[in-house]
Short mmCIF file of C-alpha atoms and ligand atoms in Angstrom, two decimals:
data_model
loop_
_atom_site.label_atom_id
_atom_site.label_comp_id
_atom_site.label_asym_id
_atom_site.label_seq_id
_atom_site.Cartn_x
_atom_site.Cartn_y
_atom_site.Cartn_z
CA MET A 17 14.80 10.65 -34.47
CA ALA A 18 11.49 9.88 -32.82
CA PHE A 19 11.00 6.55 -31.07
CA GLU A 20 8.91 3.97 -32.89
CA LEU A 21 6.50 1.28 -31.77
CA PRO A 22 8.26 -2.03 -32.43
CA ASP A 23 6.21 -4.80 -34.04
CA LEU A 24 5.27 -7.68 -31.78
CA PRO A 25 7.81 -10.51 -32.25
CA TYR A 26 4.86 -12.85 -33.04
CA ALA A 27 1.33 -12.59 -34.43
CA HIS A 28 -1.40 -10.99 -32.31
CA ASP A 29 -3.12 -14.36 -31.90
CA ALA A 30 0.10 -16.34 -31.29
CA LEU A 31 -0.31 -16.45 -27.50
CA ALA A 32 -4.08 -16.99 -27.52
CA SER A 33 -3.94 -20.73 -26.86
CA LYS A 34 -1.65 -20.00 -23.90
CA GLY A 35 -3.87 -17.51 -22.09
CA MET A 36 -3.08 -14.14 -23.71
CA SER A 37 -5.75 -13.37 -26.26
CA ARG A 38 -5.58 -11.51 -29.55
CA GLU A 39 -7.84 -8.86 -28.02
CA THR A 40 -5.43 -8.32 -25.12
CA LEU A 41 -2.48 -7.90 -27.50
CA GLU A 42 -4.49 -5.59 -29.77
CA TYR A 43 -5.28 -3.32 -26.85
CA HIS A 44 -2.00 -3.75 -25.01
CA HIS A 45 0.46 -3.41 -27.90
CA ASP A 46 -1.46 -1.46 -30.54
CA LEU A 47 -3.10 1.04 -28.17
CA HIS A 48 -1.40 1.16 -24.75
CA HIS A 49 2.20 0.65 -25.90
CA LYS A 50 1.61 2.97 -28.87
CA ALA A 51 0.28 5.68 -26.54
CA TYR A 52 3.51 5.56 -24.51
CA VAL A 53 5.50 5.93 -27.74
CA ASP A 54 3.38 8.83 -29.03
CA ASN A 55 3.18 10.67 -25.70
CA GLY A 56 6.87 10.08 -24.96
CA ASN A 57 7.86 11.52 -28.34
CA LYS A 58 5.61 14.53 -27.84
CA LEU A 59 6.90 15.24 -24.33
CA ILE A 60 10.63 15.07 -25.16
CA GLU A 61 10.34 17.17 -28.33
CA GLY A 62 12.33 20.38 -27.90
CA THR A 63 13.77 19.29 -24.51
CA GLU A 64 17.28 18.26 -23.52
CA TRP A 65 16.09 14.62 -23.86
CA ALA A 66 15.37 14.73 -27.59
CA GLY A 67 17.93 12.53 -29.38
CA LYS A 68 18.90 10.66 -26.20
CA SER A 69 18.46 6.90 -25.81
CA LEU A 70 15.56 5.39 -23.86
CA GLU A 71 18.00 4.24 -21.18
CA GLU A 72 19.55 7.71 -20.83
CA ILE A 73 16.13 9.34 -20.50
CA ILE A 74 14.92 6.78 -17.95
CA THR A 75 17.96 7.00 -15.69
CA GLY A 76 18.21 10.78 -16.19
CA THR A 77 14.59 11.59 -15.35
CA TYR A 78 13.91 9.10 -12.53
CA ASP A 79 13.49 11.01 -9.30
CA LYS A 80 13.89 8.71 -6.33
CA SER A 81 12.69 11.35 -3.89
CA ALA A 82 9.46 12.12 -5.79
CA VAL A 83 6.04 10.74 -4.84
CA ALA A 84 5.01 10.84 -8.53
CA GLN A 85 7.34 10.67 -11.52
CA SER A 86 7.26 13.12 -14.44
CA GLY A 87 5.32 12.55 -17.64
CA ILE A 88 8.56 12.09 -19.58
CA PHE A 89 9.76 9.41 -17.18
CA ASN A 90 6.40 7.61 -17.05
CA ASN A 91 5.92 7.39 -20.81
CA ILE A 92 9.52 6.65 -21.80
CA SER A 93 9.97 4.02 -19.11
CA GLN A 94 6.70 2.34 -20.07
CA LEU A 95 7.82 2.42 -23.71
CA TRP A 96 11.02 0.58 -22.71
CA ASN A 97 9.22 -1.79 -20.33
CA HIS A 98 6.86 -2.99 -23.06
CA ASN A 99 9.72 -3.35 -25.58
CA GLN A 100 11.22 -5.85 -23.12
CA PHE A 101 7.92 -7.49 -22.14
CA TRP A 102 6.99 -8.75 -25.63
CA GLU A 103 10.46 -10.29 -26.06
CA MET A 104 10.17 -12.04 -22.72
CA MET A 105 7.25 -14.17 -23.96
CA SER A 106 7.10 -16.83 -26.67
CA PRO A 107 4.35 -18.64 -28.58
CA ASN A 108 6.38 -21.84 -28.03
CA LEU A 109 6.77 -23.62 -24.73
CA VAL A 110 10.41 -22.77 -24.01
CA LYS A 111 12.42 -25.09 -21.79
CA MET A 112 14.51 -23.32 -19.18
CA PRO A 113 18.22 -23.47 -20.10
CA GLY A 114 20.34 -25.37 -17.54
CA GLU A 115 22.58 -22.42 -16.63
CA LEU A 116 19.57 -20.24 -15.78
CA GLU A 117 17.99 -23.07 -13.79
CA SER A 118 21.09 -23.50 -11.68
CA ARG A 119 21.41 -19.75 -11.07
CA LEU A 120 17.75 -19.64 -9.93
CA LYS A 121 18.34 -22.63 -7.63
CA ASP A 122 21.42 -20.96 -6.14
CA ALA A 123 19.54 -17.69 -5.55
CA PHE A 124 16.13 -18.94 -4.44
CA GLY A 125 16.55 -22.60 -3.43
CA SER A 126 14.44 -23.93 -6.31
CA VAL A 127 12.71 -22.82 -9.49
CA ASP A 128 9.34 -23.24 -7.75
CA GLU A 129 10.49 -20.99 -4.93
CA PHE A 130 11.59 -18.38 -7.47
CA LYS A 131 8.17 -18.59 -9.19
CA SER A 132 6.40 -18.28 -5.88
CA LYS A 133 8.42 -15.16 -4.91
CA PHE A 134 7.87 -13.61 -8.35
CA SER A 135 4.10 -14.28 -8.20
CA ALA A 136 3.89 -12.88 -4.68
CA ALA A 137 5.72 -9.72 -5.81
CA GLY A 138 3.31 -9.24 -8.72
CA ALA A 139 0.20 -10.01 -6.69
CA GLY A 140 1.44 -7.80 -3.84
CA GLN A 141 2.08 -4.72 -5.97
CA PHE A 142 -0.75 -2.43 -4.87
CA GLY A 143 -2.10 -0.76 -8.01
CA SER A 144 -0.28 -0.64 -11.32
CA GLY A 145 3.28 -1.80 -11.73
CA TRP A 146 5.62 -4.64 -12.58
CA ALA A 147 7.18 -7.76 -11.05
CA TRP A 148 10.83 -8.37 -11.97
CA LEU A 149 13.66 -10.83 -11.81
CA VAL A 150 16.79 -8.66 -11.78
CA ALA A 151 20.55 -9.06 -11.59
CA GLU A 152 22.39 -6.65 -9.33
CA LYS A 153 25.78 -5.33 -10.48
CA ASP A 154 27.54 -7.96 -8.32
CA GLY A 155 25.56 -10.73 -10.05
CA THR A 156 23.07 -11.36 -7.25
CA LEU A 157 19.63 -12.37 -8.55
CA LYS A 158 16.61 -10.79 -6.87
CA VAL A 159 12.85 -10.61 -7.26
CA THR A 160 11.48 -7.07 -7.03
CA LYS A 161 8.30 -5.14 -7.71
CA THR A 162 7.98 -1.56 -8.96
CA GLU A 163 5.10 0.87 -9.20
CA ASN A 164 3.72 2.34 -12.43
CA GLY A 165 6.56 2.63 -14.99
CA VAL A 166 9.51 2.38 -12.62
CA ASN A 167 11.91 -0.34 -13.74
CA PRO A 168 15.25 -1.96 -12.81
CA LEU A 169 17.29 0.59 -14.81
CA CYS A 170 16.36 3.14 -12.13
CA PHE A 171 18.32 1.11 -9.57
CA GLY A 172 21.29 0.11 -11.72
CA GLN A 173 19.94 -3.43 -12.09
CA THR A 174 19.60 -5.60 -15.21
CA ALA A 175 16.04 -6.68 -16.04
CA LEU A 176 16.04 -10.43 -16.70
CA LEU A 177 12.27 -10.98 -16.59
CA GLY A 178 9.40 -8.57 -16.11
CA CYS A 179 5.66 -9.08 -15.85
CA ASP A 180 3.26 -6.21 -16.42
CA VAL A 181 0.67 -6.21 -13.63
CA TRP A 182 -1.29 -3.18 -14.82
CA GLU A 183 -4.95 -4.19 -15.19
CA HIS A 184 -4.77 -3.63 -18.97
CA SER A 185 -2.40 -6.60 -19.14
CA TYR A 186 -4.81 -9.15 -17.68
CA TYR A 187 -8.34 -7.85 -17.29
CA ILE A 188 -9.66 -9.10 -20.65
CA ASP A 189 -8.39 -12.66 -20.12
CA PHE A 190 -8.34 -13.05 -16.34
CA ARG A 191 -10.67 -10.30 -15.11
CA ASN A 192 -9.67 -9.49 -11.50
CA LYS A 193 -7.60 -12.67 -11.00
CA ARG A 194 -4.09 -11.22 -11.11
CA PRO A 195 -2.53 -14.27 -9.36
CA ASP A 196 -3.94 -16.58 -12.08
CA TYR A 197 -2.48 -14.32 -14.76
CA LEU A 198 0.93 -14.43 -13.05
CA LYS A 199 0.84 -18.22 -12.73
CA ASN A 200 -0.09 -18.58 -16.39
CA PHE A 201 2.68 -16.15 -17.38
CA LEU A 202 5.33 -18.15 -15.52
CA ASP A 203 4.06 -21.59 -16.51
CA HIS A 204 3.21 -20.98 -20.18
CA LEU A 205 4.33 -17.65 -21.60
CA VAL A 206 7.89 -16.91 -20.50
CA ASN A 207 10.64 -17.19 -23.08
CA TRP A 208 13.29 -18.61 -20.74
CA GLU A 209 15.89 -18.48 -23.52
CA ASN A 210 15.45 -14.70 -23.63
CA VAL A 211 15.88 -14.54 -19.84
CA ALA A 212 19.03 -16.69 -20.07
CA GLU A 213 20.41 -14.49 -22.84
CA ARG A 214 19.90 -11.38 -20.71
CA LEU A 215 21.62 -13.12 -17.81
CA SER A 216 24.58 -14.15 -20.00
CA LYS A 217 25.21 -10.47 -20.81
CA THR A 218 25.54 -9.44 -17.15
MN1 MN3 B 12 1.21 -2.57 -20.10
#
């Protein structure tokens, strides 16, 4: 069974008033995300990875000693990353659930301090990649950054929140201002209920 491009969980113009335009979502979901799906399917066809889950392929093909990851890893991990990314945003302004707020305060001192660490991770990722809030196996919350398609699954962590800092994610709406894109993401776009739900499953 080939992987499919999931529909966006909202309309293409649903985030436009909050800083992520219809044009960005048309390019980012309909073209970039679709390309990862199509290329990933093509690359795994006839290999030992055909029929495996996204998670199995990602953890099975990640090479921590390699300078560059394989095409299978890059496309399948980016497919998974974007599946998560759309769910992590909402057209509504979502209030942060109390349990999540208190876990962030315990881990980072305050929600503002968490946001500032997350923004710094995203702004400090040289080249393409992602900023993440992750839960380690022992429950510790951490902010991390990864390059290209690498994601928390590679390190046995649970992804609670991820922000795509590839230029295709922000260049139409924010041009070169990646820090402004990150601030807008954290202040207006994040679906904190989705983040809390991910945390409750750890
Ligand atoms: Mn992307």
